[in-house]
PDB file of C-alpha atoms and ligand atoms in Angstrom:
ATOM      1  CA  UNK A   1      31.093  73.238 -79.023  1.00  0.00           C
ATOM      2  CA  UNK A   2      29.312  70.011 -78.720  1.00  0.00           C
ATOM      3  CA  UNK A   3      29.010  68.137 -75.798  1.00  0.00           C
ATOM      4  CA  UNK A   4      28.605  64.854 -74.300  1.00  0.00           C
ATOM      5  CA  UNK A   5      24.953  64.516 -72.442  1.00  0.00           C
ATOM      6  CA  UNK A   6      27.289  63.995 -69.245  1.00  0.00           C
ATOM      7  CA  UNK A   7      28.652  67.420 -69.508  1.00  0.00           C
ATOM      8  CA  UNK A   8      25.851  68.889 -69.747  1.00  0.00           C
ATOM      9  CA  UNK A   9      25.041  68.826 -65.823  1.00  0.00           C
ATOM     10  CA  UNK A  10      28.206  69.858 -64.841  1.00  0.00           C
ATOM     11  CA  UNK A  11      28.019  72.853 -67.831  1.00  0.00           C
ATOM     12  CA  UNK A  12      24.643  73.724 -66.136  1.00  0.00           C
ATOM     13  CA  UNK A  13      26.297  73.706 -62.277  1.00  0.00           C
ATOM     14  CA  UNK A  14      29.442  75.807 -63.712  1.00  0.00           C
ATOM     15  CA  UNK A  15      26.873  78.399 -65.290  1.00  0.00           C
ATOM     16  CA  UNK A  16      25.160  78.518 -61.812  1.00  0.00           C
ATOM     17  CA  UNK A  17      28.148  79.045 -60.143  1.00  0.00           C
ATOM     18  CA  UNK A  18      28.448  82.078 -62.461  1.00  0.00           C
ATOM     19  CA  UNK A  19      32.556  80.426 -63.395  1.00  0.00           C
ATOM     20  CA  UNK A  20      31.529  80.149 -67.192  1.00  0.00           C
ATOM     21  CA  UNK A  21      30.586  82.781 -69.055  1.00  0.00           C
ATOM     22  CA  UNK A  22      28.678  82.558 -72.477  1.00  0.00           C
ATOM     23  CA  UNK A  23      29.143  85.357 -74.935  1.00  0.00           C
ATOM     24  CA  UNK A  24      31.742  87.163 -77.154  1.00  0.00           C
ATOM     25  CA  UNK A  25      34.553  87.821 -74.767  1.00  0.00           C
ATOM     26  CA  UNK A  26      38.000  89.015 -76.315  1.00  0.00           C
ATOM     27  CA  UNK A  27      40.946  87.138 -74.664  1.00  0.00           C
ATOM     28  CA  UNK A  28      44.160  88.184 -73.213  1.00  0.00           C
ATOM     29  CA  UNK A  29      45.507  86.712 -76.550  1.00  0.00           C
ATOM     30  CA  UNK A  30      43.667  88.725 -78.359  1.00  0.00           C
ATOM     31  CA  UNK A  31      41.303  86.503 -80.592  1.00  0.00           C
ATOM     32  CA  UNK A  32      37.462  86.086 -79.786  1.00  0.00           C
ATOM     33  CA  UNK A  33      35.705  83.039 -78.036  1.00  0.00           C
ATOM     34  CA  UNK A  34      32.476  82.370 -77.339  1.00  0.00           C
ATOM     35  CA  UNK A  35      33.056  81.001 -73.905  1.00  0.00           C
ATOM     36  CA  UNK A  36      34.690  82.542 -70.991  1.00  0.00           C
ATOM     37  CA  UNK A  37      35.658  80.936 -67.256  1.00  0.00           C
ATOM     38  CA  UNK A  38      36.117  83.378 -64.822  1.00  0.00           C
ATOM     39  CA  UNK A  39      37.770  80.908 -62.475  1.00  0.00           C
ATOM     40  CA  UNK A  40      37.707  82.620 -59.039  1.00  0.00           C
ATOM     41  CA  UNK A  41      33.748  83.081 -59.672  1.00  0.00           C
ATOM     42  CA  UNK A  42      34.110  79.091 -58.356  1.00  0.00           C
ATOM     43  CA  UNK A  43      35.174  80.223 -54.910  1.00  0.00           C
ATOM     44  CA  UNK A  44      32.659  83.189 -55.003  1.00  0.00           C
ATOM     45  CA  UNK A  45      29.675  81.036 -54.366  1.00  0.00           C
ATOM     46  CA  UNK A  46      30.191  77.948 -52.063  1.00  0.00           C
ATOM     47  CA  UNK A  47      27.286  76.522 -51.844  1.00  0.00           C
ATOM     48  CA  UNK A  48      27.231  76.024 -56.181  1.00  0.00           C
ATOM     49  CA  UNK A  49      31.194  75.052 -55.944  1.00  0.00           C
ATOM     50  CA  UNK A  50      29.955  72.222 -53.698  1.00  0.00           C
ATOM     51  CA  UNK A  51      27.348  70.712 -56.051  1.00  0.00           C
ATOM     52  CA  UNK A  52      31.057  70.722 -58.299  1.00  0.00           C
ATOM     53  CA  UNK A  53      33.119  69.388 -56.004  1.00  0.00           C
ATOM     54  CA  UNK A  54      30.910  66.759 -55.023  1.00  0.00           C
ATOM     55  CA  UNK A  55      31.276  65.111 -58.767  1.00  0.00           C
ATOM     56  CA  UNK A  56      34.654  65.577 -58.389  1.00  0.00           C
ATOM     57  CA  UNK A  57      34.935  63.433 -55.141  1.00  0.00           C
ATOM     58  CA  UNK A  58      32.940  60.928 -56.615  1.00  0.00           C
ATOM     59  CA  UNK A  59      34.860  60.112 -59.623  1.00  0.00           C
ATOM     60  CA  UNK A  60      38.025  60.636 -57.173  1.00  0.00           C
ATOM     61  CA  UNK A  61      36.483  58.086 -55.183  1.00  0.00           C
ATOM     62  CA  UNK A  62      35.724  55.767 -57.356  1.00  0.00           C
ATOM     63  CA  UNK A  63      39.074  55.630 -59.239  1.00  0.00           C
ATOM     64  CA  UNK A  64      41.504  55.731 -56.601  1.00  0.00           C
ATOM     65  CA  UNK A  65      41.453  53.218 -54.144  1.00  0.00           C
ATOM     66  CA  UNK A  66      44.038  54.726 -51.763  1.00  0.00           C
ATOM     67  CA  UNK A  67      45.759  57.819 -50.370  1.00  0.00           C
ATOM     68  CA  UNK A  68      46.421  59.943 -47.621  1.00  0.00           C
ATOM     69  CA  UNK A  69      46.340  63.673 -49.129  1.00  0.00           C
ATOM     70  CA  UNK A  70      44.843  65.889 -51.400  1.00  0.00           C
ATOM     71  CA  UNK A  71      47.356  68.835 -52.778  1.00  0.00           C
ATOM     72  CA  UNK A  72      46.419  71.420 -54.491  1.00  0.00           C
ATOM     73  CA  UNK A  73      48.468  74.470 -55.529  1.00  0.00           C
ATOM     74  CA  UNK A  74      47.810  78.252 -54.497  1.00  0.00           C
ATOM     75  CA  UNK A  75      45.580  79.861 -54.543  1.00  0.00           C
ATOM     76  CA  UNK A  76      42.830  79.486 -56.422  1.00  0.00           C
ATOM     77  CA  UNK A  77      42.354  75.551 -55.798  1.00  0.00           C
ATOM     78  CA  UNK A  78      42.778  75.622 -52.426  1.00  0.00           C
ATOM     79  CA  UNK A  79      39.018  76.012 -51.720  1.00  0.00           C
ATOM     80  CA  UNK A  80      38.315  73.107 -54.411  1.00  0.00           C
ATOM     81  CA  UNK A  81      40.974  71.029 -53.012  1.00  0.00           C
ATOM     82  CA  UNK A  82      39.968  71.627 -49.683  1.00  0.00           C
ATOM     83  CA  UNK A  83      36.190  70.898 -49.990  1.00  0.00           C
ATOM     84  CA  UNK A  84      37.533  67.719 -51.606  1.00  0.00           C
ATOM     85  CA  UNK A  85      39.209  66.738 -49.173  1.00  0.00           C
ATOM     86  CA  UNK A  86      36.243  66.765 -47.028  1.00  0.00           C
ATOM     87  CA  UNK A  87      34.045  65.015 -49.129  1.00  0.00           C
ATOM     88  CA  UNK A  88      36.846  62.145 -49.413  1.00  0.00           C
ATOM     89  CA  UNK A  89      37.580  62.157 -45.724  1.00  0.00           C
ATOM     90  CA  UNK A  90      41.496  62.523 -46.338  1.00  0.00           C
ATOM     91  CA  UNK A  91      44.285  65.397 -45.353  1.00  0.00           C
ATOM     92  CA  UNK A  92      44.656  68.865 -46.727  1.00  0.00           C
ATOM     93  CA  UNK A  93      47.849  70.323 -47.660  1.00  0.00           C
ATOM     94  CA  UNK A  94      48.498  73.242 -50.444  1.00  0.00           C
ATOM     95  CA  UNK A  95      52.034  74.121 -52.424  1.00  0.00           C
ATOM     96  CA  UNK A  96      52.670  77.393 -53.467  1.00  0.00           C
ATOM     97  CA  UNK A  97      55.228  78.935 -54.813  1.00  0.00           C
ATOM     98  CA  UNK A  98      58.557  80.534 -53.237  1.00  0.00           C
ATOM     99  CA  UNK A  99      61.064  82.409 -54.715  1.00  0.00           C
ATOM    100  CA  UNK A 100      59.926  81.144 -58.068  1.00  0.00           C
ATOM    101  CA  UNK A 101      59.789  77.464 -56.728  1.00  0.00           C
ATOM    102  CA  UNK A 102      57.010  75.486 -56.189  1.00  0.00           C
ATOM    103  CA  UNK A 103      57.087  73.889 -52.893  1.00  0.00           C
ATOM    104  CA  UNK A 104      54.748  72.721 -49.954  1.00  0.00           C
ATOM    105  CA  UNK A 105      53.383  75.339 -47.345  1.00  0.00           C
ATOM    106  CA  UNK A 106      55.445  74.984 -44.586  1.00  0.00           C
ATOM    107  CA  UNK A 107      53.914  73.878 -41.052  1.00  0.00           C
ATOM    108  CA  UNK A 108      52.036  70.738 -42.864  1.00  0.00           C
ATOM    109  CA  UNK A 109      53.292  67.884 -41.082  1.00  0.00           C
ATOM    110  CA  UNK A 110      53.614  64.281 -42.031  1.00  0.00           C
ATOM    111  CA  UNK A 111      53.647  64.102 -45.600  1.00  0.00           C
ATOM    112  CA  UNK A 112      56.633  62.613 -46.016  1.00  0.00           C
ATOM    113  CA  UNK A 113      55.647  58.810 -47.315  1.00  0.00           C
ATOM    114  CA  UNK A 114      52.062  59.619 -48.097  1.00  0.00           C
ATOM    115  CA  UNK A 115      50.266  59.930 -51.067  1.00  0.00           C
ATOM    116  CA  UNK A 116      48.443  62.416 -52.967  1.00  0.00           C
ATOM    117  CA  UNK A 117      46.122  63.148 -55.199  1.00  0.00           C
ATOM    118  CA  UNK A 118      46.658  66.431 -56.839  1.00  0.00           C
ATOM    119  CA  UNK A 119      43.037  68.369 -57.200  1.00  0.00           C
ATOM    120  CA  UNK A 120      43.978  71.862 -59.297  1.00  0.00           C
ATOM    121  CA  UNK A 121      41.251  74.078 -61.339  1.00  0.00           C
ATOM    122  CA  UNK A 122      41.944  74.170 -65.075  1.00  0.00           C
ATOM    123  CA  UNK A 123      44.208  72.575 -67.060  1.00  0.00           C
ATOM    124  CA  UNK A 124      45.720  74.443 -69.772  1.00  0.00           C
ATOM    125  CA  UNK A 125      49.021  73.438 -70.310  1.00  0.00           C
ATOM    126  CA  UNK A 126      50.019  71.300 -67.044  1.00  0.00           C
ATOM    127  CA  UNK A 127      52.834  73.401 -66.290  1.00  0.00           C
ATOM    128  CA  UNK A 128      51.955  73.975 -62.228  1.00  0.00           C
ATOM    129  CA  UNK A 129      50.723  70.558 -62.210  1.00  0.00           C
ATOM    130  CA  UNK A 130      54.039  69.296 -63.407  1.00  0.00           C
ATOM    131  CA  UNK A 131      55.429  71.655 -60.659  1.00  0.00           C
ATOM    132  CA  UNK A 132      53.766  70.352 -57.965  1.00  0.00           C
ATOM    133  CA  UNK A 133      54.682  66.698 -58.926  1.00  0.00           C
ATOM    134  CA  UNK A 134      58.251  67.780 -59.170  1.00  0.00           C
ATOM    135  CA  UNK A 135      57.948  69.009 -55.317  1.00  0.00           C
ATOM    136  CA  UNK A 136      55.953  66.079 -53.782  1.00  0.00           C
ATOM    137  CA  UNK A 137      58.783  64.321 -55.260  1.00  0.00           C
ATOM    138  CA  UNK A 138      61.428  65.581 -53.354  1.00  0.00           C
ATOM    139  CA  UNK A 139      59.005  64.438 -50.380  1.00  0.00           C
ATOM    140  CA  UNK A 140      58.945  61.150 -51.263  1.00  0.00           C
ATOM    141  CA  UNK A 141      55.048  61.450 -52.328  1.00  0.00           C
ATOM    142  CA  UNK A 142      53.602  59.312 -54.680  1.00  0.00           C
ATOM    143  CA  UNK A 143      51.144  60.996 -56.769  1.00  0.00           C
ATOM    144  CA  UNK A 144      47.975  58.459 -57.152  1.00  0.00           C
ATOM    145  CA  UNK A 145      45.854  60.751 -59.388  1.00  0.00           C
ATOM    146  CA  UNK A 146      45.502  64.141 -61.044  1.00  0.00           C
ATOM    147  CA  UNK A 147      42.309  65.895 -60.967  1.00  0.00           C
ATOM    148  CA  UNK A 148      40.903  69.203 -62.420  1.00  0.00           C
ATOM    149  CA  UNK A 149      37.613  70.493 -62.831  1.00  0.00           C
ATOM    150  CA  UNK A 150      38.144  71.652 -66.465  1.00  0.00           C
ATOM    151  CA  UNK A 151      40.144  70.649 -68.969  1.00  0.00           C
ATOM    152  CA  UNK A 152      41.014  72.727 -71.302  1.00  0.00           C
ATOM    153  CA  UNK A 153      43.438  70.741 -73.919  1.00  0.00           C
ATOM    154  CA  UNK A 154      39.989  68.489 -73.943  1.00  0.00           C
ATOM    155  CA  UNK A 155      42.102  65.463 -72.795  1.00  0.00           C
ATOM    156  CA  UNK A 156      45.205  66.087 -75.282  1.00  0.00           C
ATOM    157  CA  UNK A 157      47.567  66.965 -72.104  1.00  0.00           C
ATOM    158  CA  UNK A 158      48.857  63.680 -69.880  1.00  0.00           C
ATOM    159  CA  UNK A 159      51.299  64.485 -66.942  1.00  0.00           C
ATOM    160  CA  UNK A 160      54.421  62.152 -67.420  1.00  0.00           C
ATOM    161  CA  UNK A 161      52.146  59.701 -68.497  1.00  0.00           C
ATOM    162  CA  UNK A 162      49.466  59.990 -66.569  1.00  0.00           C
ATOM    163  CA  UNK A 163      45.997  60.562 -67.478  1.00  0.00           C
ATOM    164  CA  UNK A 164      44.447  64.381 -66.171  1.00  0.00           C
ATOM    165  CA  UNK A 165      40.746  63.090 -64.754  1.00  0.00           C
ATOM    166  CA  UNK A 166      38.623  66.054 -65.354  1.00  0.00           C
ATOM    167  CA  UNK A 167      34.816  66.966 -64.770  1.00  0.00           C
ATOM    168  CA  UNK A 168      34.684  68.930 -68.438  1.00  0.00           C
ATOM    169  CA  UNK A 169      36.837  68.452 -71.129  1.00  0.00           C
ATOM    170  CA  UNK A 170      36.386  70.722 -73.983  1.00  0.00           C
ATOM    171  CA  UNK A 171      38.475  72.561 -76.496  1.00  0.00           C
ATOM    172  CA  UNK A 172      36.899  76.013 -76.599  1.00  0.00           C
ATOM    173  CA  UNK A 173      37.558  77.943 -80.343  1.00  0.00           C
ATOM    174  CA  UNK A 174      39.542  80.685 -79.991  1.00  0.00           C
ATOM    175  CA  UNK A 175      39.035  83.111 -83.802  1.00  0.00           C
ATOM    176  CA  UNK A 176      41.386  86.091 -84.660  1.00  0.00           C
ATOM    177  CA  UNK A 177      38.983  89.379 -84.616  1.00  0.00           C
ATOM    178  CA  UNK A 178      38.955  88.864 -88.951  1.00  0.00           C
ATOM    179  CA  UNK A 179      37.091  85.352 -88.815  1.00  0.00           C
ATOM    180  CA  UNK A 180      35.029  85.659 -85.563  1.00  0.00           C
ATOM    181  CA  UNK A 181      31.883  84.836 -86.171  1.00  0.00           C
ATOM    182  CA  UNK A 182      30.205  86.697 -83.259  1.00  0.00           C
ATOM    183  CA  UNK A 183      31.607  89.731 -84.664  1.00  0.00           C
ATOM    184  CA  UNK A 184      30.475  89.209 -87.992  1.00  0.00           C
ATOM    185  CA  UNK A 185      26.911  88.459 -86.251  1.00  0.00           C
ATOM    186  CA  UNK A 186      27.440  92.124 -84.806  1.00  0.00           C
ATOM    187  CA  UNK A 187      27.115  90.498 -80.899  1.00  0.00           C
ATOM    188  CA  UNK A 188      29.191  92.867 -79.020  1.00  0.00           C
ATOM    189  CA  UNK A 189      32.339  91.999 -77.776  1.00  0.00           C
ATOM    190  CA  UNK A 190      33.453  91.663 -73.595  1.00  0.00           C
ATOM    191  CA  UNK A 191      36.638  92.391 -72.310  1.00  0.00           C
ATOM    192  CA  UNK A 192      36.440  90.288 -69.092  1.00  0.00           C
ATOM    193  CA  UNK A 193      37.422  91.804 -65.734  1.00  0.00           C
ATOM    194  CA  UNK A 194      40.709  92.171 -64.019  1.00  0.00           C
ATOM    195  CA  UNK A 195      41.689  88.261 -63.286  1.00  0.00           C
ATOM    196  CA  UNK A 196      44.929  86.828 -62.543  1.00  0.00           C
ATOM    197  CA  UNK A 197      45.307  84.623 -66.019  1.00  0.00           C
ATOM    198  CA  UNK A 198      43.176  84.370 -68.507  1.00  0.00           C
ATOM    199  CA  UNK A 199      42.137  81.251 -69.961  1.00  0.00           C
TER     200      UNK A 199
HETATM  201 ZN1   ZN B 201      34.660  88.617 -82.267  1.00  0.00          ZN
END
């Protein structure tokens, strides 16, 4: 994995925060990588997802002049979109999902009208992102940027044409057990703890 010089600090701030692992880890999938995120290690340490989230704002800040919210879905960004939310000076409000259906928490008031900018953790595929925009529809919420700390598709997923902003963007190899190279180095393998998905 090769990086731009600007990932490098947030790389360094994501292995402080303890979120990315280096190593040989075997994946829910089955094949080997060399790179792990345990993602709820972000909201483990506050004071290192700060340093994050503080990037985050500022590149929020910078390329989106106005809006009222920021939305993030259960659970696991609700700390990042939270702290963002700080930084930026705006509203709070989280979706989650019910009966299957993503949809906003109920007891939030006065969304209706505003906009949003959605703040979520990784990006893999998009698919609660998409969900989210699908429910701050049926509010009547513009969506005036999508944010995630990682993204994972390294910039190859947009959102119904809309650019993901991310802190990190990288594509992280993924070998079946008969090509890794870790293994044939002999570096022994991880099975990462119990999380709720595996990226
Ligand atoms: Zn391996």
């Amino acid at each position: 994995m090769t990086l731009p010089a600007e990932n490098e600090t947030v790389l360094n701030l994501f292995e402080d925060s303890d979120a990315l692992l280096n190593g040989h880890f075997k994946l829910t999938s089955g094949k080997h990588s060399e790179w792990y995120f345990e993602k709820i290690r972000l909201i483990e340490k506050p004071a290192a997802l700060e340093k994050i989230v503080n990037l985050l704002a500022a590149k929020i800040r910078r390329e989106v002049p106005e809006f009222d919210y920021v939305i993030s879905p259960a659970y696991g960004a609700i700390a990042i979109g939270f702290l963002a939310a700080l930084k930026l000076g705006k509203k709070f409000a989280f979706t989650q999902r019910a009966d299957e259906k993503m949809t906003i928490r109920s007891g939030f008031s006065g969304l209706d009208g505003s906009r949003a900018v959605i703040v979520e953790d990784i990006l893999t595929t998009g698919g609660s992102i998409q969900e989210v925009i699908a429910c701050l529809r049926e509010h009547q919420v513009p969506v005036a940027g999508i944010y995630v700390l990682v993204d994972r598709s390294a910039g190859a997923v947009a959102i119904e044409g809309k650019p993901v902003g991310s802190l990190l963007a990288l594509k992280v190899e993924a070998y079946e057990p008969e090509v890794c190279p870790f293994c044939a180095k002999g570096i022994p393998l991880t099975k990462p703890g119990a999380s709720d998905k595996k990226v």
